[in-house]
CSV table of C-alpha atoms in Angstrom, one decimal:
chain,number,residue,atom,x,y,z
A,1,MET,CA,80.3,113.7,80.9
A,2,SER,CA,83.8,115.3,80.4
A,3,ALA,CA,83.8,116.9,84.1
A,4,PHE,CA,82.1,117.5,87.5
A,5,SER,CA,82.3,120.6,89.6
A,6,SER,CA,81.4,121.0,93.4
A,7,VAL,CA,82.2,124.0,95.2
A,8,THR,CA,80.9,126.2,98.0
A,9,MET,CA,79.9,129.4,96.7
A,10,GLU,CA,79.4,132.8,98.3
A,11,PRO,CA,77.1,135.5,96.6
A,12,SER,CA,79.5,138.5,95.7
A,13,GLY,CA,78.3,141.9,95.4
A,14,SER,CA,80.4,142.6,92.3
A,15,THR,CA,78.5,142.8,89.0
A,16,THR,CA,81.5,141.9,86.9
A,17,ILE,CA,82.5,138.5,85.9
A,18,SER,CA,86.3,137.7,85.8
A,19,SER,CA,87.7,135.9,82.9
A,20,SER,CA,89.5,133.9,85.4
A,21,ASN,CA,87.9,131.1,87.2
A,22,HIS,CA,90.6,132.0,89.9
A,23,THR,CA,88.4,134.8,91.2
A,24,LEU,CA,84.7,134.5,90.1
A,25,ASN,CA,82.5,131.9,88.7
A,26,SER,CA,79.4,132.5,86.9
A,27,THR,CA,76.2,130.6,87.5
A,28,GLY,CA,75.0,131.0,83.6
A,29,GLY,CA,72.6,133.7,84.5
A,30,GLY,CA,74.8,136.6,84.7
A,31,CYS,CA,75.1,136.6,88.4
A,32,PRO,CA,78.9,136.1,89.4
A,33,TRP,CA,79.8,134.1,92.6
A,34,GLU,CA,83.1,134.6,94.4
A,35,VAL,CA,85.3,131.9,95.1
A,36,SER,CA,87.6,131.9,98.1
A,37,ASP,CA,91.3,131.1,98.1
A,38,LYS,CA,90.2,128.3,100.7
A,39,THR,CA,88.0,126.7,98.0
A,40,ARG,CA,90.6,127.1,95.3
A,41,LEU,CA,93.1,125.4,97.5
A,42,CYS,CA,90.4,122.7,98.2
A,43,ARG,CA,90.1,122.0,94.4
A,44,PHE,CA,94.0,122.1,94.1
A,45,LEU,CA,94.5,119.4,97.0
A,46,CYS,CA,91.6,117.3,95.4
A,47,TYR,CA,92.7,117.1,91.8
A,48,GLY,CA,95.6,119.2,91.3
A,49,SER,CA,94.0,122.3,89.8
A,50,GLU,CA,92.5,125.4,91.0
A,51,GLY,CA,89.9,125.6,87.9
A,52,ASP,CA,86.2,124.6,88.6
A,53,LEU,CA,86.6,121.7,85.9
A,54,TYR,CA,88.3,118.2,86.6
A,55,THR,CA,88.8,115.9,83.6
A,56,ALA,CA,90.3,112.6,83.7
A,57,ARG,CA,93.0,113.6,81.3
A,58,GLU,CA,94.8,116.0,83.7
A,59,GLU,CA,97.7,113.9,85.2
A,60,GLY,CA,100.4,116.3,84.6
A,61,HIS,CA,103.1,117.4,87.1
A,62,VAL,CA,102.1,119.8,89.7
A,63,SER,CA,103.5,123.2,89.3
A,64,MET,CA,103.8,126.6,90.8
A,65,GLU,CA,101.3,127.9,88.0
A,66,SER,CA,98.7,125.6,89.2
A,67,ALA,CA,99.0,126.6,93.1
A,68,GLY,CA,98.2,130.6,93.2
A,69,ALA,CA,95.7,130.0,95.9
A,70,LEU,CA,98.3,128.1,97.9
A,71,LEU,CA,100.9,130.9,97.5
A,72,SER,CA,98.2,133.7,98.5
A,73,LEU,CA,97.2,131.9,101.7
A,74,LEU,CA,100.9,131.4,102.5
A,75,GLN,CA,101.6,135.1,101.9
A,76,GLU,CA,98.5,135.9,104.1
A,77,GLY,CA,100.0,134.0,107.0
A,78,ARG,CA,97.5,131.4,106.8
A,79,GLY,CA,100.1,128.6,106.6
A,80,THR,CA,99.0,126.6,109.6
A,81,GLU,CA,95.2,126.4,108.0
A,82,VAL,CA,96.7,125.2,104.9
A,83,VAL,CA,98.4,122.3,106.7
A,84,GLU,CA,95.3,121.3,108.4
A,85,GLU,CA,93.3,121.2,105.0
A,86,ILE,CA,96.4,119.0,103.6
A,87,LYS,CA,95.9,116.7,106.7
A,88,ARG,CA,92.1,116.6,106.4
A,89,PHE,CA,92.3,115.9,102.6
A,90,THR,CA,95.1,112.9,103.0
A,91,GLN,CA,93.3,111.4,106.1
A,92,ASP,CA,89.9,111.4,104.8
A,93,GLY,CA,90.8,110.0,101.4
A,94,ARG,CA,89.1,112.9,99.4
A,95,ALA,CA,91.9,113.6,97.1
A,96,VAL,CA,92.0,112.0,93.6
A,97,ARG,CA,95.7,111.7,93.8
A,98,LEU,CA,98.2,112.7,96.5
A,99,ASP,CA,100.8,114.5,94.6
A,100,PRO,CA,99.2,118.0,95.0
A,101,ALA,CA,99.1,117.5,99.0
A,102,PHE,CA,103.0,116.5,99.0
A,103,PHE,CA,103.8,119.5,96.7
A,104,ALA,CA,101.5,122.0,99.2
A,105,LEU,CA,103.2,120.4,102.3
A,106,ALA,CA,106.7,120.9,100.8
A,107,MET,CA,105.8,124.4,100.1
A,108,CYS,CA,104.7,125.0,103.7
A,109,SER,CA,107.9,123.1,105.0
A,110,GLN,CA,110.2,125.8,103.5
A,111,HIS,CA,107.8,128.7,103.9
A,112,SER,CA,109.4,131.9,105.7
A,113,GLU,CA,107.0,132.0,108.7
A,114,LEU,CA,108.3,129.5,111.5
A,115,LYS,CA,104.7,128.5,112.6
A,116,THR,CA,103.9,127.2,109.0
A,117,ARG,CA,107.3,125.1,109.0
A,118,GLN,CA,106.7,123.8,112.2
A,119,ALA,CA,103.2,122.7,111.6
A,120,ALA,CA,104.2,121.1,108.1
A,121,PHE,CA,107.1,119.1,109.5
A,122,LYS,CA,104.9,117.9,112.5
A,123,ALA,CA,102.1,116.8,110.1
A,124,LEU,CA,104.7,114.7,108.0
A,125,LYS,CA,103.8,111.5,109.6
A,126,GLU,CA,100.0,112.1,109.1
A,127,VAL,CA,100.4,113.0,105.6
A,128,CYS,CA,103.1,110.4,104.4
A,129,ARG,CA,101.6,107.3,105.9
A,130,ASP,CA,103.9,105.0,104.2
A,131,PRO,CA,107.6,104.9,102.7
A,132,ALA,CA,106.2,105.6,99.1
A,133,HIS,CA,104.6,108.9,100.2
A,134,LEU,CA,107.5,109.8,102.1
A,135,PHE,CA,109.9,109.5,99.2
A,136,SER,CA,107.6,111.4,97.1
A,137,PHE,CA,107.5,114.3,99.6
A,138,ILE,CA,111.3,114.2,99.9
A,139,GLN,CA,111.8,114.4,96.0
A,140,THR,CA,109.2,117.3,95.8
A,141,LYS,CA,111.3,119.1,98.3
A,142,LYS,CA,114.5,118.5,96.4
A,143,GLU,CA,112.8,119.6,92.9
A,144,LEU,CA,111.6,122.7,94.6
A,145,LYS,CA,114.9,123.6,95.9
A,146,GLU,CA,116.7,123.3,92.4
A,147,GLY,CA,118.5,126.2,91.3
A,148,MET,CA,118.8,127.4,94.9
A,149,LYS,CA,122.2,127.3,96.6
A,150,CYS,CA,121.0,125.8,99.6
A,151,GLY,CA,120.2,121.9,100.4
A,152,ILE,CA,117.0,120.5,101.6
A,153,TRP,CA,118.5,118.7,104.5
A,154,GLY,CA,118.3,121.3,107.3
A,155,ARG,CA,117.8,120.6,111.0
A,156,ALA,CA,114.0,120.5,110.7
A,157,LEU,CA,113.8,118.1,107.8
A,158,ARG,CA,116.4,115.8,109.7
A,159,LYS,CA,114.3,115.9,112.8
A,160,ALA,CA,111.0,115.2,111.0
A,161,VAL,CA,112.3,112.1,108.8
A,162,SER,CA,113.9,110.7,112.3
A,163,ASP,CA,110.8,111.2,114.1
A,164,TRP,CA,108.8,109.4,110.8
A,165,TYR,CA,110.9,106.2,111.6
A,166,ASN,CA,111.2,106.4,115.4
A,167,GLU,CA,107.5,106.9,116.1
A,168,GLN,CA,106.3,103.9,114.1
A,169,ASP,CA,105.4,100.8,115.5
A,170,ALA,CA,108.6,98.6,115.2
A,171,MET,CA,106.9,95.4,113.5
A,172,SER,CA,104.9,97.9,111.0
A,173,LEU,CA,108.1,99.5,110.1
A,174,ALA,CA,109.9,96.1,109.8
A,175,ALA,CA,107.0,95.3,107.2
A,176,ALA,CA,107.2,98.9,105.5
A,177,VAL,CA,110.9,98.8,104.8
A,178,THR,CA,111.1,95.3,103.5
A,179,LYS,CA,107.7,96.0,101.3
A,180,CYS,CA,108.9,99.3,99.5
A,181,LYS,CA,112.6,99.7,99.6
A,182,GLN,CA,113.1,102.4,97.1
A,183,ARG,CA,110.9,104.9,95.1
A,184,GLU,CA,111.5,108.1,93.2
A,185,GLY,CA,115.3,107.7,93.3
A,186,TRP,CA,115.1,107.4,97.3
A,187,SER,CA,115.9,104.5,99.5
A,188,HIS,CA,115.5,104.2,103.4
A,189,GLN,CA,119.2,103.8,103.4
A,190,ASP,CA,119.5,107.4,101.9
A,191,LEU,CA,117.0,108.8,104.3
A,192,LEU,CA,118.4,107.3,107.4
A,193,ARG,CA,121.9,108.4,106.6
A,194,LEU,CA,120.9,111.8,105.7
A,195,SER,CA,118.7,112.5,108.6
A,196,HIS,CA,121.4,111.4,111.1
A,197,THR,CA,118.6,109.3,112.5
A,198,LYS,CA,119.2,108.2,116.1
A,199,PRO,CA,117.1,105.2,116.8
A,200,ALA,CA,114.7,105.7,119.7
A,201,ASN,CA,114.7,102.2,121.1
A,202,GLU,CA,116.3,98.7,120.4
A,203,ALA,CA,113.9,97.7,118.1
A,204,ILE,CA,114.2,100.8,115.7
A,205,ALA,CA,118.1,100.4,115.9
A,206,LEU,CA,117.8,96.8,114.8
A,207,ILE,CA,115.6,97.8,111.7
A,208,SER,CA,118.0,100.8,110.9
A,209,LYS,CA,121.0,98.4,111.0
A,210,TYR,CA,119.1,95.8,108.7
A,211,VAL,CA,118.6,98.7,106.4
A,212,THR,CA,121.8,100.5,106.5
A,213,LYS,CA,124.3,97.4,106.9
A,214,GLY,CA,122.4,94.3,105.9
A,215,TRP,CA,121.4,91.1,107.3
A,216,LYS,CA,124.8,89.7,108.2
A,217,ASP,CA,125.5,92.4,110.5
A,218,VAL,CA,122.2,92.1,112.2
A,219,GLN,CA,122.9,88.5,112.8
A,220,ALA,CA,126.4,89.3,114.1
A,221,ALA,CA,125.2,92.0,116.6
A,222,TYR,CA,122.0,90.3,117.7
A,223,SER,CA,122.7,86.7,117.6
A,224,ASP,CA,124.5,86.4,121.2
A,225,LYS,CA,122.7,89.3,122.9
A,226,GLU,CA,119.9,88.9,125.4
A,227,ASN,CA,117.1,90.8,123.5
A,228,SER,CA,113.9,92.2,124.5
A,229,GLU,CA,110.5,90.5,123.5
A,230,GLU,CA,110.0,93.4,120.9
A,231,VAL,CA,113.4,92.6,119.4
A,232,VAL,CA,113.0,89.2,119.2
A,233,LYS,CA,109.7,89.7,117.4
A,234,VAL,CA,111.3,92.0,114.7
A,235,LEU,CA,114.4,89.9,114.4
A,236,SER,CA,112.3,86.8,113.7
A,237,TYR,CA,110.4,88.7,111.1
A,238,LEU,CA,113.4,90.0,109.3
A,239,GLU,CA,114.7,86.2,109.3
A,240,VAL,CA,111.6,85.1,107.6
A,241,VAL,CA,111.8,87.8,104.9
A,242,GLU,CA,115.5,86.7,104.4
A,243,LYS,CA,114.6,83.1,104.2
A,244,VAL,CA,111.8,83.5,101.8
A,245,LYS,CA,114.3,85.7,99.4
A,246,HIS,CA,116.8,83.0,99.3
A,247,SER,CA,114.3,79.9,99.3
A,248,CYS,CA,113.6,77.9,96.0
A,249,ASP,CA,111.3,75.6,97.8
A,250,GLU,CA,107.6,76.3,96.7
A,251,THR,CA,106.1,74.5,99.8
A,252,GLU,CA,108.2,76.5,102.2
A,253,VAL,CA,107.7,79.8,100.5
A,254,ILE,CA,103.8,79.1,100.6
A,255,ASN,CA,104.1,78.4,104.5
A,256,LEU,CA,106.0,81.4,105.3
A,257,ILE,CA,103.5,83.4,103.4
A,258,GLU,CA,100.5,82.1,105.4
A,259,GLU,CA,102.1,81.9,108.7
A,260,HIS,CA,103.6,85.4,108.4
A,261,LYS,CA,101.6,87.3,106.1
A,262,LEU,CA,104.0,88.1,103.7
A,263,GLU,CA,103.0,90.2,100.6
A,264,ARG,CA,104.0,89.7,96.8
A,265,GLU,CA,106.5,92.9,97.3
A,266,GLN,CA,108.7,90.9,99.6
A,267,LEU,CA,108.9,87.7,97.3
A,268,LEU,CA,111.4,87.1,94.3
A,269,THR,CA,110.0,87.5,90.7
A,270,ASP,CA,110.7,83.7,90.4
A,271,HIS,CA,108.4,82.9,93.1
A,272,LEU,CA,105.7,84.8,91.3
A,273,LYS,CA,105.8,82.4,88.4
A,274,SER,CA,104.2,79.7,90.8
A,275,LYS,CA,100.4,79.3,90.8
A,276,GLN,CA,100.3,77.9,94.5
A,277,VAL,CA,102.4,80.9,95.6
A,278,TRP,CA,99.8,83.3,94.1
A,279,ARG,CA,96.9,81.1,95.7
A,280,ALA,CA,98.6,81.8,98.8
A,281,LEU,CA,99.1,85.4,98.5
A,282,LEU,CA,95.2,86.1,97.6
A,283,LYS,CA,94.3,84.9,100.9
A,284,GLU,CA,95.3,87.9,102.7
A,285,MET,CA,95.7,90.5,99.8
A,286,PRO,CA,94.3,93.8,100.3
A,287,LEU,CA,91.1,94.4,98.6
A,288,GLN,CA,92.3,97.3,96.3
A,289,SER,CA,95.4,95.0,95.4
A,290,LEU,CA,93.2,92.1,94.7
A,291,LEU,CA,90.9,94.2,92.2
A,292,ARG,CA,93.7,95.3,90.1
A,293,ILE,CA,95.2,91.8,89.3
A,294,LEU,CA,91.7,89.9,88.9
A,295,GLY,CA,92.5,89.9,84.9
A,296,LYS,CA,96.1,88.5,85.5
A,297,MET,CA,94.9,85.8,88.0
A,298,THR,CA,92.0,84.6,85.6
A,299,SER,CA,94.4,84.7,82.6
A,300,ASN,CA,96.9,82.3,84.5
A,301,LYS,CA,94.2,80.1,85.7
A,302,ILE,CA,94.8,80.8,89.3
A,303,LEU,CA,91.1,81.7,89.6
A,304,GLU,CA,89.2,79.1,87.6
A,305,SER,CA,85.5,78.7,87.2
A,306,GLY,CA,83.9,77.0,90.2
A,307,SER,CA,87.2,76.5,92.2
A,308,SER,CA,87.7,77.2,96.1
A,309,GLU,CA,90.0,80.0,95.2
A,310,THR,CA,87.3,81.6,93.0
A,311,LYS,CA,84.6,81.2,95.7
A,312,ALA,CA,86.9,82.6,98.5
A,313,VAL,CA,87.7,85.5,96.3
A,314,CYS,CA,84.2,86.4,95.6
A,315,ASP,CA,83.1,85.9,99.2
A,316,ARG,CA,85.9,88.5,100.0
A,317,ILE,CA,84.8,91.1,97.3
A,318,GLN,CA,81.4,91.2,98.2
A,319,SER,CA,82.0,91.0,102.1
A,320,GLU,CA,80.4,94.3,103.8
A,321,THR,CA,82.9,94.2,106.6
A,322,THR,CA,86.0,94.1,104.1
A,323,LEU,CA,84.3,96.8,101.8
A,324,LYS,CA,83.7,98.9,104.9
A,325,LYS,CA,87.4,98.5,105.8
A,326,ALA,CA,89.1,99.0,102.5
A,327,LYS,CA,86.8,102.4,102.1
A,328,ILE,CA,86.7,101.6,98.5
A,329,HIS,CA,84.4,104.2,96.4
A,330,PRO,CA,81.6,102.7,94.3
A,331,PHE,CA,82.9,104.3,91.2
A,332,SER,CA,86.2,102.4,91.7
A,333,LEU,CA,84.6,99.1,91.7
A,334,LEU,CA,82.6,100.0,88.9
A,335,LEU,CA,86.1,100.6,87.1
A,336,SER,CA,87.5,97.4,88.2
A,337,SER,CA,84.4,95.8,87.2
A,338,GLU,CA,84.2,97.1,83.6
A,339,ASN,CA,88.0,96.6,83.2
A,340,TYR,CA,87.5,92.9,84.1
A,341,LYS,CA,84.5,92.5,82.1
A,342,ARG,CA,86.7,93.9,79.0
A,343,GLY,CA,88.8,90.7,79.0
A,344,GLN,CA,91.9,92.4,78.1
A,345,GLY,CA,94.6,94.7,79.7
A,346,TYR,CA,95.6,98.2,78.7
A,347,GLN,CA,99.1,97.4,78.4
A,348,GLY,CA,100.8,94.2,77.3
A,349,LYS,CA,99.0,91.2,75.5
A,350,THR,CA,97.2,89.7,78.5
A,351,LYS,CA,93.8,88.4,77.8
A,352,TRP,CA,91.4,86.5,80.0
A,353,GLU,CA,87.8,85.0,79.8
A,354,PRO,CA,85.6,86.9,82.5
A,355,ASP,CA,84.4,84.4,85.3
A,356,SER,CA,80.7,85.0,85.6
A,357,SER,CA,80.8,84.6,89.3
A,358,ILE,CA,83.6,87.1,89.7
A,359,LEU,CA,81.5,89.5,87.8
A,360,LYS,CA,78.3,88.9,89.7
A,361,ALA,CA,80.3,89.4,93.0
A,362,MET,CA,81.6,92.9,91.8
A,363,ASP,CA,78.3,93.8,90.8
A,364,SER,CA,76.8,92.9,94.4
A,365,ALA,CA,79.8,94.8,95.8
A,366,PHE,CA,79.1,97.9,93.7
A,367,TYR,CA,75.6,98.0,95.3
A,368,LYS,CA,76.7,97.2,98.8
A,369,SER,CA,79.6,100.1,98.7
A,370,PHE,CA,77.1,102.7,98.4
A,371,MET,CA,76.4,101.9,102.2
A,372,HIS,CA,79.7,103.4,103.2
A,373,VAL,CA,79.9,106.4,101.5
A,374,GLU,CA,79.8,109.1,103.9
A,375,PRO,CA,77.3,111.9,103.4
A,376,VAL,CA,78.8,115.4,103.2
A,377,GLY,CA,75.9,117.1,104.5
A,378,LYS,CA,75.4,119.4,101.4
A,379,ARG,CA,73.2,119.6,98.5
A,380,PHE,CA,74.7,119.2,95.2
A,381,LEU,CA,73.5,119.6,91.6
A,382,VAL,CA,74.5,116.9,89.4
A,383,ALA,CA,74.3,118.2,85.8
A,384,VAL,CA,74.6,115.4,83.0
A,385,ASP,CA,75.6,116.3,79.6
A,386,VAL,CA,73.5,114.3,77.2
A,387,SER,CA,74.8,115.1,73.8
A,388,THR,CA,76.6,112.6,71.4
A,389,SER,CA,79.7,112.7,73.5
A,390,LEU,CA,78.2,110.2,76.1
A,391,SER,CA,79.3,107.6,73.6
A,392,SER,CA,83.0,108.3,74.2
A,393,ILE,CA,85.3,106.4,76.7
A,394,VAL,CA,86.6,107.9,79.9
A,395,PRO,CA,90.4,108.0,79.6
A,396,GLY,CA,92.4,105.1,80.9
A,397,THR,CA,89.4,102.9,81.3
A,398,SER,CA,86.6,101.0,79.7
A,399,VAL,CA,83.9,103.1,80.9
A,400,SER,CA,81.8,105.2,78.8
A,401,THR,CA,80.9,108.5,79.9
A,402,ALA,CA,77.2,107.6,79.9
A,403,VAL,CA,78.0,105.0,82.5
A,404,ALA,CA,80.2,107.1,84.3
A,405,ALA,CA,77.1,109.7,84.6
A,406,ALA,CA,74.8,107.1,85.8
A,407,ALA,CA,77.2,106.1,88.4
A,408,ILE,CA,77.6,109.5,89.6
A,409,THR,CA,74.2,110.1,89.6
A,410,MET,CA,73.5,107.1,91.7
A,411,SER,CA,76.0,107.9,94.4
A,412,THR,CA,74.4,111.4,95.0
A,413,GLY,CA,70.9,110.6,94.9
A,414,PRO,CA,68.4,110.1,97.4
A,415,PRO,CA,67.7,106.8,99.1
A,416,GLY,CA,65.5,104.6,96.7
A,417,CYS,CA,65.7,101.5,94.5
A,418,ILE,CA,69.6,100.5,94.5
A,419,SER,CA,69.3,96.8,95.0
A,420,CYS,CA,67.3,95.4,92.1
A,421,HIS,CA,69.4,93.5,89.6
A,422,HIS,CA,66.5,91.8,87.4
A,423,ASP,CA,64.1,92.6,84.6
A,424,ASP,CA,61.0,92.8,86.6
A,425,ASP,CA,62.4,95.2,89.1
A,426,SER,CA,64.1,97.2,86.3
A,427,GLN,CA,60.8,97.4,84.8
A,428,ILE,CA,59.4,98.8,87.8
A,429,CYS,CA,62.1,101.5,88.1
A,430,ARG,CA,61.8,102.3,84.4
A,431,GLU,CA,58.0,103.0,84.6
A,432,ARG,CA,58.4,105.2,87.7
A,433,PHE,CA,61.0,107.3,85.8
A,434,LEU,CA,58.7,107.5,82.7
A,435,GLN,CA,55.9,108.7,84.9
A,436,GLY,CA,57.8,111.5,86.1
A,437,GLN,CA,58.8,110.2,89.6
A,438,ARG,CA,62.7,111.3,88.7
A,439,GLN,CA,63.5,111.7,92.3
A,440,THR,CA,63.9,108.0,92.7
A,441,ARG,CA,67.3,106.7,92.8
A,442,MET,CA,67.1,104.0,90.0
A,443,CYS,CA,68.7,100.5,89.8
A,444,TRP,CA,71.8,100.2,87.8
A,445,PRO,CA,70.5,98.4,84.7
A,446,THR,CA,67.8,101.1,84.3
A,447,LEU,CA,70.0,104.1,84.5
A,448,LYS,CA,72.3,102.5,81.9
A,449,GLU,CA,69.5,101.7,79.4
A,450,LEU,CA,68.1,105.3,79.8
A,451,TRP,CA,71.4,107.0,79.1
A,452,PHE,CA,72.2,104.7,76.1
A,453,ARG,CA,68.8,104.5,74.6
A,454,ALA,CA,66.9,107.5,75.4
A,455,PRO,CA,68.8,110.5,76.5
A,456,SER,CA,66.3,112.9,75.6
A,457,LEU,CA,64.3,112.0,78.5
A,458,LEU,CA,67.0,113.1,80.8
A,459,THR,CA,66.6,116.7,79.4
């Protein structure tokens, strides 16, 4: 299964099939189907290409050549419509990666039409939800302006960046600037200086001074003042961040992590050499981050078989509340599970012995996560390639294309048997399938077996 395609198509009166998929798609029966610029824009925002194929290998840099529909819509005066699509894709988590959305927003922000520029800058905070996104957007604007005599820091961008900082909750902003200090060659100090940000309140002014002048200047300015409750909270939080940066006491670092919910980005490299520090971080670590480091934690004996930490991690992984809050797609859980099961990272020499309880928890989470996939209200045909290519591996993962095909089929199939894990239930599923009841959503072991051992049955 090298690619999937899902588009909303409208019948066209034309009888000529274009050689470019930018205009027409063929259904295979000689009947052409027109694909609108809006559909091509959605493809671009989703996976960075306007074509009707997505392959896992396509991780290249976004360029003008791949954004023909975006340019067409802007030329037609539909810029505000484009901005709304950008917001929808980023807020709903529909994009495979966010670079195309940042590129499209940057294009809109420097379009000749005033309404489009205003809409783009107004949407900046909704699209760029954390500092890393903001830095990426600014870098994209810089790259688009290369070769031009004018710079990027006009009045509109300065106001949009200022508003991004000023409209944040003070405590959230304090956490953000201490976790992600710089990215893409930009820092908070750069953005605050270039945008000429005038803090909207005293708490934001405190954070701005901390970023641009440092902790000593903050202490000198606020130590003898009568501060508001919000300023006191921010001041205390920044004091904790500074304290942990200069602490060599393992017990003190652990207490600060647990009391103030600090994250690993706020710690020193030396702190991360301690198993106890990692155990403290695991308690409040976001689920996506936790899944990425399971192998490392197992390799370093931080998660050991039967330990209380391992049990706590397993409980978090398969917690329905946690899964719903994290909005993790079943396929992402499958990738994490298969990568952990592999027992070796893709880079470096890290190896581990997969823990059976963690594997069982991830398997349980995989099934539970289907309950939180929001239906799109449309009918899709999922066509699976059953050739010998199914033995190949999806690039960048340890998942075979056969397993990937089975997982996608499960995520789009009708309600049915999705919870059986054992041979007896699998046998029931297998018998139903072989008897022709192919509308049943089968259990995971059955799907994998059918794809691996009897692909001809699926044709």
